[in-house]
CSV table of C-alpha atoms and ligand atoms in Angstrom, one decimal:
chain,number,residue,atom,x,y,z
U,1,MET,CA,-12.7,-30.5,-9.8
U,2,GLU,CA,-11.3,-27.0,-9.4
U,3,GLU,CA,-7.9,-28.4,-9.9
U,4,LYS,CA,-8.9,-30.0,-13.1
U,5,ILE,CA,-10.4,-26.7,-14.4
U,6,ILE,CA,-7.3,-24.8,-13.5
U,7,LYS,CA,-5.2,-27.4,-15.3
U,8,ILE,CA,-7.2,-27.3,-18.5
U,9,LYS,CA,-6.6,-23.5,-18.6
U,10,GLU,CA,-3.0,-23.8,-17.9
U,11,GLU,CA,-2.6,-26.3,-20.7
U,12,LEU,CA,-4.2,-24.0,-23.0
U,13,VAL,CA,-2.1,-21.0,-22.1
U,14,LEU,CA,1.0,-23.2,-22.7
U,15,GLU,CA,-0.2,-24.4,-26.0
U,16,LEU,CA,-1.0,-20.9,-27.0
U,17,SER,CA,2.5,-19.7,-26.2
U,18,LYS,CA,3.9,-22.3,-28.5
U,19,VAL,CA,1.9,-21.6,-31.7
U,20,THR,CA,2.8,-18.9,-34.2
U,21,LYS,CA,0.3,-19.3,-37.1
U,22,GLU,CA,-3.4,-18.6,-37.3
U,23,ALA,CA,-4.2,-22.1,-38.5
U,24,GLU,CA,-2.5,-23.5,-35.5
U,25,VAL,CA,-4.5,-21.4,-33.2
U,26,LEU,CA,-7.6,-22.7,-34.7
U,27,ASN,CA,-6.5,-26.2,-34.1
U,28,VAL,CA,-5.8,-25.4,-30.5
U,29,LYS,CA,-9.3,-23.7,-30.4
U,30,ALA,CA,-11.0,-26.9,-31.5
U,31,LEU,CA,-9.1,-28.9,-29.1
U,32,TYR,CA,-9.6,-26.9,-26.1
U,33,VAL,CA,-13.1,-25.2,-26.5
U,34,GLY,CA,-14.6,-27.3,-29.3
U,35,LYS,CA,-17.4,-29.7,-29.3
U,36,LYS,CA,-15.2,-32.6,-28.1
U,37,SER,CA,-13.1,-30.6,-25.7
U,38,GLU,CA,-12.6,-31.4,-22.1
U,39,ILE,CA,-14.3,-28.4,-20.9
U,40,GLN,CA,-17.3,-29.2,-23.1
U,41,GLY,CA,-17.5,-32.5,-21.4
U,42,LEU,CA,-17.4,-30.9,-18.1
U,43,LEU,CA,-20.3,-28.7,-19.0
U,44,ALA,CA,-22.3,-31.6,-20.2
U,45,SER,CA,-21.6,-33.5,-17.0
U,46,LEU,CA,-23.3,-30.7,-15.0
U,47,LYS,CA,-26.7,-32.2,-15.8
U,48,ASP,CA,-25.9,-35.4,-13.8
U,49,MET,CA,-24.7,-33.4,-10.8
U,50,SER,CA,-26.7,-32.7,-7.7
U,51,VAL,CA,-28.3,-29.2,-7.4
U,52,GLN,CA,-25.5,-28.2,-5.0
U,53,ASP,CA,-22.7,-29.2,-7.2
U,54,LYS,CA,-24.4,-27.7,-10.2
U,55,LYS,CA,-24.5,-24.3,-8.3
U,56,LYS,CA,-20.9,-24.7,-7.2
U,57,TYR,CA,-19.4,-25.8,-10.4
U,58,GLY,CA,-21.7,-24.4,-13.1
U,59,SER,CA,-20.4,-20.8,-13.0
U,60,VAL,CA,-16.7,-21.8,-12.6
U,61,ILE,CA,-16.9,-24.0,-15.6
U,62,ASN,CA,-18.8,-21.5,-17.7
U,63,ASN,CA,-16.4,-18.6,-16.7
U,64,THR,CA,-13.3,-20.5,-17.4
U,65,LYS,CA,-14.6,-21.5,-20.9
U,66,LYS,CA,-15.3,-17.8,-21.6
U,67,GLU,CA,-11.9,-16.9,-20.3
U,68,MET,CA,-10.2,-19.5,-22.5
U,69,GLU,CA,-12.2,-18.2,-25.5
U,70,GLU,CA,-11.1,-14.9,-24.9
U,71,LEU,CA,-7.4,-15.9,-24.6
U,72,ILE,CA,-7.8,-17.6,-27.9
U,73,SER,CA,-9.2,-14.5,-29.6
U,74,ILE,CA,-6.5,-12.4,-28.2
U,75,LYS,CA,-3.9,-14.6,-29.7
U,76,LEU,CA,-5.6,-14.6,-33.0
U,77,GLU,CA,-5.9,-10.9,-33.0
U,78,SER,CA,-2.2,-10.5,-32.0
U,79,LEU,CA,-1.3,-12.6,-35.0
U,80,GLN,CA,-3.6,-10.9,-37.5
U,81,ASN,CA,-2.3,-7.5,-36.3
U,82,LYS,CA,1.3,-8.7,-36.8
U,83,VAL,CA,0.8,-9.1,-40.5
U,84,ASN,CA,-0.4,-5.6,-40.9
U,85,VAL,CA,2.1,-3.7,-38.9
U,86,SER,CA,5.3,-2.6,-40.5
U,87,PHE,CA,8.1,-0.9,-38.7
U,88,ASP,CA,8.7,2.7,-39.6
U,89,ASP,CA,12.2,3.7,-38.4
U,90,THR,CA,11.8,7.3,-39.6
U,91,THR,CA,9.2,8.1,-37.0
U,92,ASP,CA,10.4,10.0,-33.9
U,93,TYR,CA,9.3,7.7,-31.1
U,94,ASN,CA,9.1,9.3,-27.8
U,95,LEU,CA,10.7,6.9,-25.5
U,96,LYS,CA,10.9,9.0,-22.4
U,97,SER,CA,10.0,7.0,-19.4
U,98,GLY,CA,7.8,8.5,-16.7
U,99,SER,CA,8.9,9.8,-13.4
U,100,LEU,CA,8.5,8.5,-9.8
U,101,HIS,CA,5.9,10.4,-7.8
U,102,PRO,CA,7.4,12.6,-5.1
U,103,VAL,CA,5.8,10.6,-2.3
U,104,THR,CA,7.2,7.4,-3.8
U,105,ILE,CA,10.7,9.2,-3.9
U,106,VAL,CA,10.7,10.0,-0.1
U,107,ALA,CA,9.3,6.7,0.8
U,108,HIS,CA,12.2,5.0,-0.9
U,109,GLU,CA,14.6,7.4,0.9
U,110,VAL,CA,13.1,6.8,4.4
U,111,THR,CA,13.0,3.0,3.9
U,112,ASP,CA,16.6,2.9,2.6
U,113,ILE,CA,17.8,4.8,5.8
U,114,LEU,CA,15.8,2.6,8.1
U,115,LYS,CA,17.0,-0.5,6.2
U,116,ARG,CA,20.5,0.5,7.0
U,117,MET,CA,19.6,0.7,10.6
U,118,GLY,CA,18.3,-3.0,10.4
U,119,PHE,CA,14.6,-2.3,9.9
U,120,THR,CA,12.6,-4.9,7.8
U,121,VAL,CA,10.1,-3.2,5.4
U,122,VAL,CA,6.7,-4.8,5.6
U,123,SER,CA,3.3,-3.8,4.3
U,124,GLY,CA,-0.3,-4.3,5.4
U,125,PRO,CA,-3.9,-4.1,3.8
U,126,GLU,CA,-5.4,-0.8,3.1
U,127,MET,CA,-8.9,-2.3,3.6
U,128,GLU,CA,-8.6,-3.1,7.3
U,129,SER,CA,-10.6,-4.4,10.1
U,130,GLU,CA,-11.7,-2.3,13.1
U,131,TYR,CA,-9.7,-4.6,15.4
U,132,TYR,CA,-6.3,-3.9,13.6
U,133,ASN,CA,-7.0,-0.3,12.9
U,134,PHE,CA,-8.4,0.6,16.3
U,135,GLU,CA,-9.2,-2.0,19.0
U,136,ALA,CA,-5.9,-3.8,19.1
U,137,LEU,CA,-4.2,-0.3,19.1
U,138,ASN,CA,-5.9,0.4,22.4
U,139,VAL,CA,-8.8,2.4,20.9
U,140,PRO,CA,-12.0,0.7,21.9
U,141,LYS,CA,-15.4,1.4,20.1
U,142,ASP,CA,-16.3,4.4,22.3
U,143,HIS,CA,-12.9,6.0,22.5
U,144,PRO,CA,-12.9,9.8,21.5
U,145,ALA,CA,-9.8,9.2,19.4
U,146,ARG,CA,-12.0,7.5,16.8
U,147,ASP,CA,-13.7,10.9,16.1
U,148,MET,CA,-10.4,12.4,15.0
U,149,GLN,CA,-9.7,9.4,12.6
U,150,ASP,CA,-13.1,9.2,11.0
U,151,THR,CA,-12.9,7.1,7.8
U,152,TYR,CA,-14.7,5.2,5.2
U,153,TYR,CA,-16.6,2.4,6.6
U,154,LEU,CA,-17.3,-0.3,3.9
U,155,SER,CA,-20.4,-2.3,3.5
U,156,ASN,CA,-18.5,-5.5,4.2
U,157,GLY,CA,-17.8,-4.4,7.7
U,158,MET,CA,-14.2,-3.4,7.0
U,159,LEU,CA,-12.8,0.2,6.8
U,160,LEU,CA,-10.2,2.1,4.9
U,161,ARG,CA,-7.2,2.2,7.4
U,162,THR,CA,-6.7,5.6,8.9
U,163,GLN,CA,-3.0,4.9,9.8
U,164,THR,CA,-0.2,2.6,9.0
U,165,SER,CA,-0.1,1.7,12.8
U,166,ASP,CA,-2.2,-1.5,12.0
U,167,ASN,CA,1.2,-2.8,10.8
U,168,GLN,CA,2.3,-2.9,14.5
U,169,ILE,CA,-0.2,-5.5,15.3
U,170,HIS,CA,0.3,-7.6,12.2
U,171,ALA,CA,4.1,-7.5,12.6
U,172,MET,CA,4.0,-8.5,16.2
U,173,GLU,CA,1.7,-11.3,15.4
U,174,ASN,CA,3.7,-12.5,12.4
U,175,TYR,CA,7.3,-12.1,13.8
U,176,GLY,CA,7.1,-11.8,17.7
U,177,ALA,CA,9.9,-10.1,19.7
U,178,PRO,CA,12.6,-8.8,19.1
U,179,LEU,CA,11.2,-6.8,16.2
U,180,ARG,CA,12.4,-3.9,14.0
U,181,ILE,CA,10.0,-3.1,11.1
U,182,CYS,CA,8.8,-0.3,9.0
U,183,ALA,CA,5.8,0.0,6.9
U,184,PRO,CA,5.0,2.6,4.2
U,185,GLY,CA,1.6,2.8,2.9
U,186,ARG,CA,-1.5,4.6,1.9
U,187,THR,CA,-3.9,5.8,4.5
U,188,PHE,CA,-7.4,7.4,4.4
U,189,ARG,CA,-9.5,9.8,6.4
U,190,ASN,CA,-12.8,11.4,6.0
U,191,GLU,CA,-11.4,15.0,5.9
U,192,ASP,CA,-12.6,18.4,4.6
U,193,LEU,CA,-10.0,19.1,1.9
U,194,ASP,CA,-7.7,22.1,2.2
U,195,ALA,CA,-4.1,22.9,1.4
U,196,ASN,CA,-3.0,20.7,4.2
U,197,HIS,CA,-5.7,18.0,4.4
U,198,GLU,CA,-6.5,15.1,2.0
U,199,ASN,CA,-8.6,12.1,2.3
U,200,THR,CA,-5.9,9.9,0.9
U,201,PHE,CA,-2.4,10.3,2.1
U,202,PHE,CA,0.8,8.3,2.9
U,203,GLN,CA,2.6,7.4,6.2
U,204,ILE,CA,5.4,5.3,7.3
U,205,GLU,CA,5.2,3.3,10.5
U,206,GLY,CA,8.2,2.2,12.5
U,207,MET,CA,8.3,-0.1,15.5
U,208,VAL,CA,11.1,-1.4,17.5
U,209,ILE,CA,10.7,-4.0,20.3
U,210,ASP,CA,13.6,-5.3,22.3
U,211,LYS,CA,15.0,-5.5,25.7
U,212,GLY,CA,15.8,-2.3,27.2
U,213,VAL,CA,14.6,0.1,24.3
U,214,SER,CA,14.1,3.7,25.4
U,215,ILE,CA,13.1,7.1,24.2
U,216,GLU,CA,16.8,7.9,23.4
U,217,ASN,CA,16.7,5.2,20.7
U,218,LEU,CA,13.6,6.8,19.2
U,219,LEU,CA,15.1,10.3,19.1
U,220,TYR,CA,18.2,9.1,17.4
U,221,VAL,CA,16.4,7.3,14.7
U,222,MET,CA,14.0,10.2,14.0
U,223,GLN,CA,16.9,12.7,13.9
U,224,GLN,CA,18.9,10.5,11.5
U,225,VAL,CA,15.9,10.0,9.2
U,226,LEU,CA,14.9,13.7,9.0
U,227,SER,CA,18.4,15.0,8.6
U,228,GLU,CA,19.3,12.5,5.8
U,229,VAL,CA,16.1,13.2,3.9
U,230,PHE,CA,16.6,17.0,4.0
U,231,HIS,CA,20.4,16.7,3.6
U,232,GLN,CA,20.7,19.3,6.5
U,233,GLN,CA,20.2,19.3,10.5
U,234,VAL,CA,16.6,20.4,10.4
U,235,LYS,CA,15.1,22.1,13.4
U,236,VAL,CA,12.7,19.8,15.3
U,237,ARG,CA,10.7,20.2,18.4
U,238,LEU,CA,9.2,17.5,20.5
U,239,ARG,CA,5.8,18.1,22.3
U,240,PRO,CA,4.0,15.8,24.6
U,241,GLY,CA,1.2,14.3,22.7
U,242,PHE,CA,-1.5,11.8,23.1
U,243,PHE,CA,-1.9,8.5,21.1
U,244,PRO,CA,-3.8,5.7,22.8
U,245,PHE,CA,-1.2,3.2,21.6
U,246,THR,CA,1.9,4.9,23.1
U,247,GLU,CA,2.6,5.9,26.7
U,248,PRO,CA,4.3,8.4,26.8
U,249,SER,CA,3.4,9.9,23.6
U,250,TYR,CA,5.2,12.7,21.6
U,251,GLU,CA,4.6,14.7,18.6
U,252,MET,CA,7.6,15.7,16.7
U,253,ASP,CA,7.3,19.0,14.6
U,254,MET,CA,9.8,20.3,12.0
U,255,SER,CA,10.3,23.9,11.2
U,256,CYS,CA,8.3,24.6,8.0
U,257,LEU,CA,10.7,24.7,5.1
U,258,ILE,CA,8.1,26.1,2.8
U,259,CYS,CA,7.8,29.6,4.6
U,260,GLY,CA,11.2,29.2,6.4
U,261,GLY,CA,9.3,29.2,9.7
U,262,LYS,CA,7.6,32.5,9.2
U,263,GLY,CA,4.1,31.0,9.0
U,264,CYS,CA,2.0,30.1,5.9
U,265,PRO,CA,-1.2,28.2,5.2
U,266,THR,CA,0.6,24.9,5.1
U,267,CYS,CA,1.9,25.3,8.6
U,268,LYS,CA,-1.2,27.1,9.7
U,269,ASN,CA,0.8,30.1,10.4
U,270,SER,CA,2.7,28.4,13.3
U,271,GLY,CA,6.0,28.1,11.5
U,272,TYR,CA,6.1,24.4,12.5
U,273,ILE,CA,4.6,21.3,10.9
U,274,GLU,CA,3.6,18.2,12.5
U,275,MET,CA,5.7,15.4,11.1
U,276,VAL,CA,5.9,12.5,13.3
U,277,GLY,CA,3.8,11.0,16.0
U,278,SER,CA,5.7,8.7,18.3
U,279,GLY,CA,6.0,7.2,21.7
U,280,MET,CA,6.7,4.2,23.8
U,281,VAL,CA,4.6,1.2,22.9
U,282,HIS,CA,1.6,0.9,25.3
U,283,PRO,CA,1.6,-2.4,27.3
U,284,ASN,CA,-1.9,-3.1,26.0
U,285,VAL,CA,-0.6,-2.9,22.4
U,286,LEU,CA,2.3,-5.3,23.3
U,287,LYS,CA,-0.3,-7.7,24.9
U,288,ALA,CA,-2.5,-7.5,21.8
U,289,GLY,CA,0.5,-8.5,19.7
U,290,GLY,CA,1.2,-11.5,22.1
U,291,ILE,CA,4.4,-9.9,23.5
U,292,ASP,CA,5.2,-9.9,27.3
U,293,SER,CA,5.5,-6.3,28.3
U,294,GLU,CA,7.4,-7.3,31.5
U,295,GLU,CA,10.2,-8.6,29.3
U,296,TYR,CA,10.1,-6.3,26.4
U,297,THR,CA,9.7,-2.5,25.7
U,298,GLY,CA,9.4,-0.8,22.4
U,299,PHE,CA,9.0,2.5,20.5
U,300,ALA,CA,6.9,3.3,17.6
U,301,PHE,CA,6.6,6.2,15.2
U,302,GLY,CA,4.5,7.3,12.3
U,303,ILE,CA,5.8,9.7,9.8
U,304,GLY,CA,3.6,11.5,7.5
U,305,LEU,CA,5.2,10.8,4.1
U,306,THR,CA,3.0,13.1,2.3
U,307,ARG,CA,3.9,15.9,4.5
U,308,LEU,CA,7.5,14.9,4.2
U,309,ALA,CA,7.3,15.1,0.4
U,310,MET,CA,5.7,18.5,0.7
U,311,MET,CA,8.4,19.8,2.9
U,312,LYS,CA,11.2,18.4,0.7
U,313,TYR,CA,9.8,19.6,-2.6
U,314,LYS,CA,8.3,22.8,-1.1
U,315,ILE,CA,4.8,21.9,-2.4
U,316,ASN,CA,2.4,24.2,-0.7
U,317,ASP,CA,-0.9,22.5,-1.5
U,318,ILE,CA,-1.5,18.8,-0.6
U,319,ARG,CA,-4.2,18.4,-3.2
U,320,VAL,CA,-1.8,18.7,-6.2
U,321,LEU,CA,-0.2,15.3,-5.1
U,322,ASN,CA,-3.2,13.3,-6.0
U,323,SER,CA,-4.3,15.3,-9.0
U,324,GLY,CA,-2.4,13.3,-11.5
U,325,ASP,CA,-1.4,16.5,-13.3
U,326,ILE,CA,1.4,15.5,-15.6
U,327,ARG,CA,2.7,19.0,-16.0
U,328,TYR,CA,3.4,19.0,-12.3
U,329,LEU,CA,4.7,15.4,-12.0
U,330,LYS,CA,7.1,16.0,-14.9
U,331,GLN,CA,9.3,18.1,-12.5
U,332,PHE,CA,10.4,14.9,-10.8
U,333,ASP,CA,11.6,13.4,-13.9
U,334,VAL,CA,14.6,11.1,-13.3
U,335,ASP,CA,15.9,11.2,-16.8
X,401,DAH,N1,-0.9,6.7,13.8
X,401,DAH,C1,-0.7,8.0,14.2
X,401,DAH,C2,-1.5,9.0,13.4
X,401,DAH,O1,-1.8,8.6,12.3
X,401,DAH,C3,0.8,8.4,14.3
X,401,DAH,C4,1.6,7.7,15.2
X,401,DAH,C5,1.6,8.2,16.5
X,401,DAH,C6,2.1,6.5,15.0
X,401,DAH,C7,2.3,7.5,17.5
X,401,DAH,C8,2.8,5.8,15.9
X,401,DAH,C9,2.9,6.3,17.2
X,401,DAH,O2,3.5,4.6,15.7
X,401,DAH,O3,3.7,5.7,18.1
X,401,DAH,O4,-1.8,10.0,13.7
């Protein structure tokens, strides 16, 4: 039944694409939604169906009919408008195209660099289950790390992902080992907003799993990425950190390019800004992804893409990035 309904609509779309005159559209209309049309027949057949089938198909058929009628009126309108519009070539049309958002620009840059190193770009859902966002990443329900990543819990039992690390599990499940992926994407946290915190921001995740992978490989990749993005050898410092999904874990900070390391609100007066979380993939995470931790090791990293864009373009307030302020976005015009 569903297939039949889809087919009728597809046929209508095809017929509408062929016609160019109002009268022809009216013919198509009579044929497809008129009294003797197939969809009308289906509607009539509802009365002989069981209560269950009525429930199941009633709204599908009705909605499809409405959609078909709408397609027909859109086509009619477009033909009627055509008659009235004349082309005025004296008008100065503003054909300027828009610009890429600074976060998109750095996302492209980082993925390009990683692609050259053999990483595959993947993406995961922004609405995620607790399992992929936390549990499979070695963050059980009562783990204190959940406090630091409070987020928006949805009424359907899902949440808005707090990190792109969910991609680690999806990738291991989908591709197994060996693995080399990166995953840029939007992430969310229940944050108090200030110059350095937003409830919506971007990260890029990276994960490499193979035989004999070590911290050296991770350092090399990070150094390459940051130096290429900033077109200079940037000053980085590595601190021991804690992430439940890596062991050992590291925080990689970069000298703040906004204040030149002197201290400003963006770097909380420390002269450094936290840019990358990283470490060696925890055996429990490999296990959750179905990978034998005796045979394989891996490293993972999460780079704050929003932070990266702020550093690269010396943007001192994170809130401007989601503001949609055209005056500000225009600076990144590619024309
Ligand atoms: N997901 C972490 C965060 O949002 C960042 C991170 C840390 C990602 C360590 C990683 C990692 O892949 O290994 O704070």
